[in-house]
CSV table of C-alpha atoms in Angstrom, one decimal:
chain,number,residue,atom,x,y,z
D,1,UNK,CA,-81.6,-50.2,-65.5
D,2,UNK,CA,-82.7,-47.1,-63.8
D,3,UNK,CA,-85.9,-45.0,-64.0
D,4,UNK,CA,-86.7,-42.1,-61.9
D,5,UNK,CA,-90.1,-42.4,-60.8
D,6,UNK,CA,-91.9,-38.9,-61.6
D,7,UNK,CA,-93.6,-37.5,-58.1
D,8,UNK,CA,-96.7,-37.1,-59.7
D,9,UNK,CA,-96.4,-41.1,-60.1
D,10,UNK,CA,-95.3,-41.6,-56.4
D,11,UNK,CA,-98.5,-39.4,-55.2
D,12,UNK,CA,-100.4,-41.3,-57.2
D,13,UNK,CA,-99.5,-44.5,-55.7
D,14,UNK,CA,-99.4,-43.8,-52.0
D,15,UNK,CA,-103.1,-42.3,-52.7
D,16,UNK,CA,-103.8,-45.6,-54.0
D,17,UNK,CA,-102.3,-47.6,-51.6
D,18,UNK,CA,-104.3,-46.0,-49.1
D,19,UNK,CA,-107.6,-46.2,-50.9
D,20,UNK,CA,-107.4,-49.8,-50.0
D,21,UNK,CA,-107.5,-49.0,-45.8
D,22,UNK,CA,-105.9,-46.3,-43.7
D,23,UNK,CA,-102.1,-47.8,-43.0
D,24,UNK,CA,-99.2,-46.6,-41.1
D,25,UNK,CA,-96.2,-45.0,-42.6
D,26,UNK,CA,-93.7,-48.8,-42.5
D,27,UNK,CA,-96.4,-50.2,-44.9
D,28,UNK,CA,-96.4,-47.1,-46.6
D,29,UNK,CA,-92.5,-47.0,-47.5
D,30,UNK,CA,-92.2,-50.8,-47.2
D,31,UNK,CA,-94.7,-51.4,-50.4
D,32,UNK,CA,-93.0,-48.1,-52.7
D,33,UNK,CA,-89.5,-49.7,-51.3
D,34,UNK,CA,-90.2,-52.6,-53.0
D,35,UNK,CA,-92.3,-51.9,-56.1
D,36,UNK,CA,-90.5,-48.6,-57.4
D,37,UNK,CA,-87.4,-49.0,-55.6
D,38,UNK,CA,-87.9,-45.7,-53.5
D,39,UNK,CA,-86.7,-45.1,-49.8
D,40,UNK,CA,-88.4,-43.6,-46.9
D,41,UNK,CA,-86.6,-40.8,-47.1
D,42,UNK,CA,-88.2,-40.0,-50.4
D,43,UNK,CA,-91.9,-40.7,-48.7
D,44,UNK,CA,-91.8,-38.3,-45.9
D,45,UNK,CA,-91.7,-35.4,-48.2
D,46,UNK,CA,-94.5,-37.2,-50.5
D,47,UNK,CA,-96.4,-37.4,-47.3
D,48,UNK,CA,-95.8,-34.6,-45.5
D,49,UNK,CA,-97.0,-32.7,-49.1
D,50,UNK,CA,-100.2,-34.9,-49.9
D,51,UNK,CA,-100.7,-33.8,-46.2
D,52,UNK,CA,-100.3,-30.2,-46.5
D,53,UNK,CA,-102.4,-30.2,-49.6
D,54,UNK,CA,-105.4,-31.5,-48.2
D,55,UNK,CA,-105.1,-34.9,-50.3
D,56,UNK,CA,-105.2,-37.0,-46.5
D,57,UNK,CA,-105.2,-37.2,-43.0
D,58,UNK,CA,-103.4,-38.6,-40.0
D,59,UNK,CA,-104.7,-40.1,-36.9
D,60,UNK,CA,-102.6,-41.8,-34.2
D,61,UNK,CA,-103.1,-45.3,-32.7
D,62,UNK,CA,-101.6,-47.1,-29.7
D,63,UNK,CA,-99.5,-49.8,-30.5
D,64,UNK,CA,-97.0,-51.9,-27.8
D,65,UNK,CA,-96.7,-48.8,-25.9
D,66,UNK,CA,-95.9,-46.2,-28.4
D,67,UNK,CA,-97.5,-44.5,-31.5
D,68,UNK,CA,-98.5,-45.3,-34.7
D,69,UNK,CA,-99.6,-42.8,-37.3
D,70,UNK,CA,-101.9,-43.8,-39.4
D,71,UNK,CA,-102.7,-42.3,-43.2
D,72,UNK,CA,-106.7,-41.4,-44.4
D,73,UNK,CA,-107.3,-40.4,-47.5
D,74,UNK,CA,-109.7,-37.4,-47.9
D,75,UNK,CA,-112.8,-36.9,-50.7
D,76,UNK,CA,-110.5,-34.5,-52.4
D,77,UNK,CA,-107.6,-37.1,-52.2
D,78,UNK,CA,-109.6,-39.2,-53.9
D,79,UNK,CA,-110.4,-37.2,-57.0
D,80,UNK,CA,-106.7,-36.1,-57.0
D,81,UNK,CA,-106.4,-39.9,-57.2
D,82,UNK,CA,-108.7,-39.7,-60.7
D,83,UNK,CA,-107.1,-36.8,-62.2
D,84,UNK,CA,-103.6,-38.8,-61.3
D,85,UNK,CA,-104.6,-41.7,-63.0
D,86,UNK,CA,-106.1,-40.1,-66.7
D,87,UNK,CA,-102.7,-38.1,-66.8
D,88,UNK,CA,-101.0,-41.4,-66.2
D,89,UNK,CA,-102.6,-43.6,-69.0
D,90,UNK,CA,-102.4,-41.2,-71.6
D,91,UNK,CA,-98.6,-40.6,-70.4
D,92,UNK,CA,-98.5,-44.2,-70.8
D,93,UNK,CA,-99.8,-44.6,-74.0
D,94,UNK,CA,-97.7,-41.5,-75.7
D,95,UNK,CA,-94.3,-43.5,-74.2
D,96,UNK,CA,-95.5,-46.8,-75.0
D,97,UNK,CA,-96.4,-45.3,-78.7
D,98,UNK,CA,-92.9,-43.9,-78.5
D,99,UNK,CA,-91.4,-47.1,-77.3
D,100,UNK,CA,-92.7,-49.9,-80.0
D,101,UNK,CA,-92.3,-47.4,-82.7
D,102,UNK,CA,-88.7,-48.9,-82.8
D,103,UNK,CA,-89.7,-52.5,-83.6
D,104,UNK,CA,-91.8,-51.4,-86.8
E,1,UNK,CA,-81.3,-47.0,-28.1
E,2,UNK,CA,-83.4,-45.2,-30.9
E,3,UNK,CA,-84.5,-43.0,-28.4
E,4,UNK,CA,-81.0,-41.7,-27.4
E,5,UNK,CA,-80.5,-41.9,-31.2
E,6,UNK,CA,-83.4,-39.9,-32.1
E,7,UNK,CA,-82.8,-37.2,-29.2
E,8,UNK,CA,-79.7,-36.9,-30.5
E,9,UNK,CA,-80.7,-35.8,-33.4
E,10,UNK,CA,-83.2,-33.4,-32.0
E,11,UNK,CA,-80.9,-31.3,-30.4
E,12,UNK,CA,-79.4,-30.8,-33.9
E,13,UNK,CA,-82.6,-29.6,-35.4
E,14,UNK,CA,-83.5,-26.4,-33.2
E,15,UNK,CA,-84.1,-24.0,-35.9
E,16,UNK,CA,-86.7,-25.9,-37.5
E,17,UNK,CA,-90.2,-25.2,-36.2
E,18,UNK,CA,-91.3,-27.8,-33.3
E,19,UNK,CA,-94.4,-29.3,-35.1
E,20,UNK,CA,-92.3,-29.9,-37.8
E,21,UNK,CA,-89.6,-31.1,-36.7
E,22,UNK,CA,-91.9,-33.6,-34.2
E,23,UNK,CA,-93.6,-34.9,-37.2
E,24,UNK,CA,-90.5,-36.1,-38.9
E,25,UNK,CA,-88.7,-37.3,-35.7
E,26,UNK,CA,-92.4,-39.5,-35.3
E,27,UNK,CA,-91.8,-40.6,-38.6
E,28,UNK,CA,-88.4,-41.9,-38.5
E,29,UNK,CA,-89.1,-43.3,-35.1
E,30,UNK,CA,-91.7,-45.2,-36.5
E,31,UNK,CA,-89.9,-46.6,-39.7
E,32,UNK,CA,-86.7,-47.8,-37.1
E,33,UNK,CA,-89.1,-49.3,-35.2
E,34,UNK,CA,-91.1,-51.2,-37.1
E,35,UNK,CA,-88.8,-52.1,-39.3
E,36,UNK,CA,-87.0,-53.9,-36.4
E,37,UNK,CA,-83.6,-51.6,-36.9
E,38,UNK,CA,-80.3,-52.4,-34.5
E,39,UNK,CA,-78.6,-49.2,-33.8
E,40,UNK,CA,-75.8,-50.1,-36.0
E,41,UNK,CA,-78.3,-50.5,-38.7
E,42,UNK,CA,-79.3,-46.8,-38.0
E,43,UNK,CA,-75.9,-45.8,-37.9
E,44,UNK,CA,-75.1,-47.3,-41.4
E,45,UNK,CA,-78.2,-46.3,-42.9
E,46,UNK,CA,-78.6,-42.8,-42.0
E,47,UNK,CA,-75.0,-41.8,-40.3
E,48,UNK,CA,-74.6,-40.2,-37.0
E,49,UNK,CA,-77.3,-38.2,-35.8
E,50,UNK,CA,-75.4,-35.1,-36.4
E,51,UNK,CA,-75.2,-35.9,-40.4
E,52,UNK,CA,-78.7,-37.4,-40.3
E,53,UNK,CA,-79.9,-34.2,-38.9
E,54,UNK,CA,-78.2,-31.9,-41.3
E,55,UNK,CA,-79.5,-34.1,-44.2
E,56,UNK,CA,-83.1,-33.6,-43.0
E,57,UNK,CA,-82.8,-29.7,-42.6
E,58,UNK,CA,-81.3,-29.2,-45.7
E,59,UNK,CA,-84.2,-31.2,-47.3
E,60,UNK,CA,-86.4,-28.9,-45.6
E,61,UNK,CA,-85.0,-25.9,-46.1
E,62,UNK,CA,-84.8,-27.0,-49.5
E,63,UNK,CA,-89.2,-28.5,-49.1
E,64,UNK,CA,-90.0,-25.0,-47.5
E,65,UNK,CA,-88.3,-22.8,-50.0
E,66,UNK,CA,-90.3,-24.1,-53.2
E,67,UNK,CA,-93.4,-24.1,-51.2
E,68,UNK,CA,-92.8,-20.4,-50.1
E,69,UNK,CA,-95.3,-18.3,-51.7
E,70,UNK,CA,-96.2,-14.7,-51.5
E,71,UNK,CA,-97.6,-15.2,-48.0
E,72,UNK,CA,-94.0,-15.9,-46.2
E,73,UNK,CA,-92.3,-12.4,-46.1
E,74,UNK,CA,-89.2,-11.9,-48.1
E,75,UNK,CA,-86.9,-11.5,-45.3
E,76,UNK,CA,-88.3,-14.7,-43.7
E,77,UNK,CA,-87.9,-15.8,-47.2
E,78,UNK,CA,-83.9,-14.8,-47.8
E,79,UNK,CA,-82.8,-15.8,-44.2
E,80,UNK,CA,-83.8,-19.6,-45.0
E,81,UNK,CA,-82.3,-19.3,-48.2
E,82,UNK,CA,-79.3,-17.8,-46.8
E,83,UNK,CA,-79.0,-20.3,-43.8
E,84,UNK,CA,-79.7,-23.0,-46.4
E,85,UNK,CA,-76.3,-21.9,-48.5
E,86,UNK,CA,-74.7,-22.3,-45.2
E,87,UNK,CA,-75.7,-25.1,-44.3
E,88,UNK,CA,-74.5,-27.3,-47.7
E,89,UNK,CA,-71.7,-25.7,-47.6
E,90,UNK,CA,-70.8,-27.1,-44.1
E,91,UNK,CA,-72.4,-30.0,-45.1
E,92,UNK,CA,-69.5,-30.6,-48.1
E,93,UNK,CA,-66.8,-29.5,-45.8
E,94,UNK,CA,-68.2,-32.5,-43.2
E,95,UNK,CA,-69.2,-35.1,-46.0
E,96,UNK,CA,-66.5,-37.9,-45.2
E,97,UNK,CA,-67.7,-39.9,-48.5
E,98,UNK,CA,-67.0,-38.7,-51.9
E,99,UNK,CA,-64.0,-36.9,-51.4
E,100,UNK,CA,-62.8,-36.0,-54.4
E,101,UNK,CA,-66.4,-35.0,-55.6
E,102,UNK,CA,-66.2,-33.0,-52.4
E,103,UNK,CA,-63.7,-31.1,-53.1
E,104,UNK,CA,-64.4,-30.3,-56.8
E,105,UNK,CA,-68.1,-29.3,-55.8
E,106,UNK,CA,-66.5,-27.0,-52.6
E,107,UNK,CA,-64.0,-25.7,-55.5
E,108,UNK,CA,-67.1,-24.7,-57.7
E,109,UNK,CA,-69.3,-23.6,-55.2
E,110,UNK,CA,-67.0,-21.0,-53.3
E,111,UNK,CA,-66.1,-19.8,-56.7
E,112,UNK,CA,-69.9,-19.1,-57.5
E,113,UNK,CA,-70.3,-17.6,-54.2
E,114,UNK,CA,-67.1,-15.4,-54.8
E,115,UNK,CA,-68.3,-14.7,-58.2
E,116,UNK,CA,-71.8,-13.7,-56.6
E,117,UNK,CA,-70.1,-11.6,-54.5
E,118,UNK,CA,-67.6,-9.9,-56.4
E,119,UNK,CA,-70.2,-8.7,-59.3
E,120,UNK,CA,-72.7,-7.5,-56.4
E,121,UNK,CA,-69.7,-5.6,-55.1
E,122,UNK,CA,-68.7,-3.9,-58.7
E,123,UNK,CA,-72.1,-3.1,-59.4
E,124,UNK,CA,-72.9,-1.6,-56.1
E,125,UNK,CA,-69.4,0.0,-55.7
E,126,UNK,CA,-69.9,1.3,-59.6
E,127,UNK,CA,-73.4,3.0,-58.2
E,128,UNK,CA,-71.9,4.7,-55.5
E,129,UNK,CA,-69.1,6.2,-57.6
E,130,UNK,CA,-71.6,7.3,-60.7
E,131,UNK,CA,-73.4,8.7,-58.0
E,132,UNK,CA,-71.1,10.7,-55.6
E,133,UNK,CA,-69.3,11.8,-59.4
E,134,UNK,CA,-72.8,13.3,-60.5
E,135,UNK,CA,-73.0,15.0,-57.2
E,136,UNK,CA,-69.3,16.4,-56.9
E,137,UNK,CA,-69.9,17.3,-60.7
E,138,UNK,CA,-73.1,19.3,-59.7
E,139,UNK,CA,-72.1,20.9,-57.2
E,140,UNK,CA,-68.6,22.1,-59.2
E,141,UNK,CA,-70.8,23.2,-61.8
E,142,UNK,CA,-72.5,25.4,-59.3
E,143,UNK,CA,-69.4,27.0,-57.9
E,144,UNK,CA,-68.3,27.4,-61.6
E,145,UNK,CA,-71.2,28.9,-62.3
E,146,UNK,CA,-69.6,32.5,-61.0
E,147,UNK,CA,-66.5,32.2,-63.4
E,148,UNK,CA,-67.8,30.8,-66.5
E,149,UNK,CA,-71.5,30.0,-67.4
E,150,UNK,CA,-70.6,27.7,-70.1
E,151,UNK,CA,-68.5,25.4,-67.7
E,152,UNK,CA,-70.6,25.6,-64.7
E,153,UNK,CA,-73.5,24.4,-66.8
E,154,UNK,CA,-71.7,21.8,-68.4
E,155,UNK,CA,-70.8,20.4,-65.1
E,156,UNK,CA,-74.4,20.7,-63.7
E,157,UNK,CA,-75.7,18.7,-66.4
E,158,UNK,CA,-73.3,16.6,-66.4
E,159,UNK,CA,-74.1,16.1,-62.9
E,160,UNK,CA,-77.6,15.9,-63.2
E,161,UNK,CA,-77.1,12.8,-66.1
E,162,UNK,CA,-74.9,11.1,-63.5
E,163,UNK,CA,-77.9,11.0,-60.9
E,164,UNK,CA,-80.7,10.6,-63.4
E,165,UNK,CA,-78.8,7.7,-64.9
E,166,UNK,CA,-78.4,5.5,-61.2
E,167,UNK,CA,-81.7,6.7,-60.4
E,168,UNK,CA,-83.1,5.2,-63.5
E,169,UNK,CA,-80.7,2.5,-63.6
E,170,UNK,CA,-81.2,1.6,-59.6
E,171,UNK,CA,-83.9,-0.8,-59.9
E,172,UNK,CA,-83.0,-2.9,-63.0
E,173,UNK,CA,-79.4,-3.3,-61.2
E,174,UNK,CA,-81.7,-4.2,-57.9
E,175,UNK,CA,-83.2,-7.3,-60.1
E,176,UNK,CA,-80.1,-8.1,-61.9
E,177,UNK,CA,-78.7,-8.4,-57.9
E,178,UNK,CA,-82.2,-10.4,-56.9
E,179,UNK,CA,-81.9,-13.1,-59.8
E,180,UNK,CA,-78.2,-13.3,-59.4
E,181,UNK,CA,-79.0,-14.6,-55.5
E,182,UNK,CA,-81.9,-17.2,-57.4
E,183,UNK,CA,-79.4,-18.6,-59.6
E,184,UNK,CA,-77.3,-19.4,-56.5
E,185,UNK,CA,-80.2,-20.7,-54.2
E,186,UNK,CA,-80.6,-22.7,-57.3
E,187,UNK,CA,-77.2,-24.0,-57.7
E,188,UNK,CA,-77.3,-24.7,-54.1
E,189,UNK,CA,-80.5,-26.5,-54.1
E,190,UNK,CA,-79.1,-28.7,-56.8
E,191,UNK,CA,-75.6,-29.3,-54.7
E,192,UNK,CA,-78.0,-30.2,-51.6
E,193,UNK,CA,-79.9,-32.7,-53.2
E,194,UNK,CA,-77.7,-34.6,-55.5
E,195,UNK,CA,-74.8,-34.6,-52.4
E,196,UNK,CA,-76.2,-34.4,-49.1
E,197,UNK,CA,-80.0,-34.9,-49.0
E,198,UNK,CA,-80.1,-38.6,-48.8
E,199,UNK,CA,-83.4,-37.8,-50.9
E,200,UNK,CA,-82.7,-39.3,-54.2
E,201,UNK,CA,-85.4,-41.4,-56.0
E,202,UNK,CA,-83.9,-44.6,-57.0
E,203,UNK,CA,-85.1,-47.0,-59.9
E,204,UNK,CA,-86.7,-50.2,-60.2
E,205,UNK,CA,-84.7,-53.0,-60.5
């Protein structure tokens, strides 16, 4: 059983994820990898746009001798978070209405 | 190892801006490293870095052209999306997996790009001959003129219809040409990201 996950949904989550702390891009992938079943090479575009749009920031930190970038999310991230989140409940409710209609 | 890997796979993406293409070889670098990849884990995963690389700039040639707004100027604009048409259809020619797809999709695809070309060609070639017959036809209608008013003015009018008609008609073949080339970039886009962009969302299990 297959559902495509919506990118609105996967913007959603990485912002949310990283509302929690700043992380680096293997905790990133690692946690969408194995909640919504979506590979890194999805993320880097999801990134690279949230990125582009203002939603967060990057800042590099050693680590055993090389680089790791970490994610930041920004004030306007975080109300792109909220707006995410009503769209998602009412989206929610209108499939779950759709759904259960079934059983009646 | 990765490094080799990963420079390898540098070399393959020159056309794409340098910050760009440093953030997503940081990226990758990252993900092999920490999660703890063996180079034949690399290998199986993403390919060899020549097919890993043309995965990632068809994805961004792909990224960039839906991001392109009225800022990028339009022959920026049609060289991407011309090197992008290129490069999937390289990319089906080289895809080792899904052969028969391969070939059904290469089958489909040269005949849209045939197709593309042959109507641009009959439309432009049809201009050219409306237009050159207005002019000949004016320019008979002229000489005529001195033998017979009647004909020579027929054939200047006629003449003058001819290029009234592909000047009026000019533009709205111009856009017929312009969203002809947007259903192919589309096509394209769609051939690059359900065969070769190893992009695809997959579902929970």
């Amino acid at each position: 059983m297959n559902i495509q996950v919506p990118t609105t949904v996967l913007d959603g989550s990485v912002l949310a994820v990283l509302t929690k702390e700043d992380t680096y891009g293997y905790i990133i992938t690692k946690s969408m990898q194995e909640l919504l079943g979506v590979s890194e090479s999805t993320m880097y575009p999801v990134l690279r746009r949230l990125k582009r749009d203002g939603y967060l920031e990057t800042y590099d930190k050693p680590f055993e001798g090389r680089n790791r970038r970490y994610y930041h999310i920004t004030d306007l991230g975080v109300s792109h978070l909220q707006e995410i989140v009503h769209s998602w409940a009412s989206f929610r409710e209108a499939v779950n209405s759709l759904l259960e209609e079934r059983n009646d | 190892m990765i490094k080799e890997y990963l420079d390898n796979v540098r070399s393959y993406l020159k056309d794409l801006p340098t910050d760009e293409r440093e953030e997503l070889l940081q990226f990758y670098e990252e993900q092999m490293l920490d999660a703890g990849y063996s180079i034949q884990d690399i290998e199986e995963k993403y390919g060899t870095p020549k097919q890993f690389a043309r995965s990632l700039k068809i994805e961004y040639f792909i990224e960039n052209d839906e991001v392109a707004d009225d800022t990028v100027p339009r022959s920026t604009r049609t060289k991407n999306r011309m090197n992008l048409v290129w490069l999937v259809v390289l990319g089906l020619f080289a895809s080792p997996f899904l052969i028969p797809i391969a070939i059904g999709v290469i089958g489909i695809l040269i005949s849209a790009i045939i197709l593309f070309l042959g109507i641009l060609f009959s439309i432009y070639v049809g201009i050219i001959g409306v237009l050159a017959g207005g002019l000949i036809a004016f320019v008979n209608g002229v000489i005529l003129l001195w033998q017979s008013v009647a004909t020579g003015v027929f054939y200047i009018g006629a003449g003058l219809l001819l290029t009234g008609a592909v000047i009026f008609f000019a533009p709205i073949v111009w856009r017929v040409t312009r969203w002809l080339f947007e259903m192919l970039v589309t096509f394209i886009k769609w051939v690059g990201n359900r065969y070769l962009s190893k992009n695809n969302v997959k579902g929970a299990h």
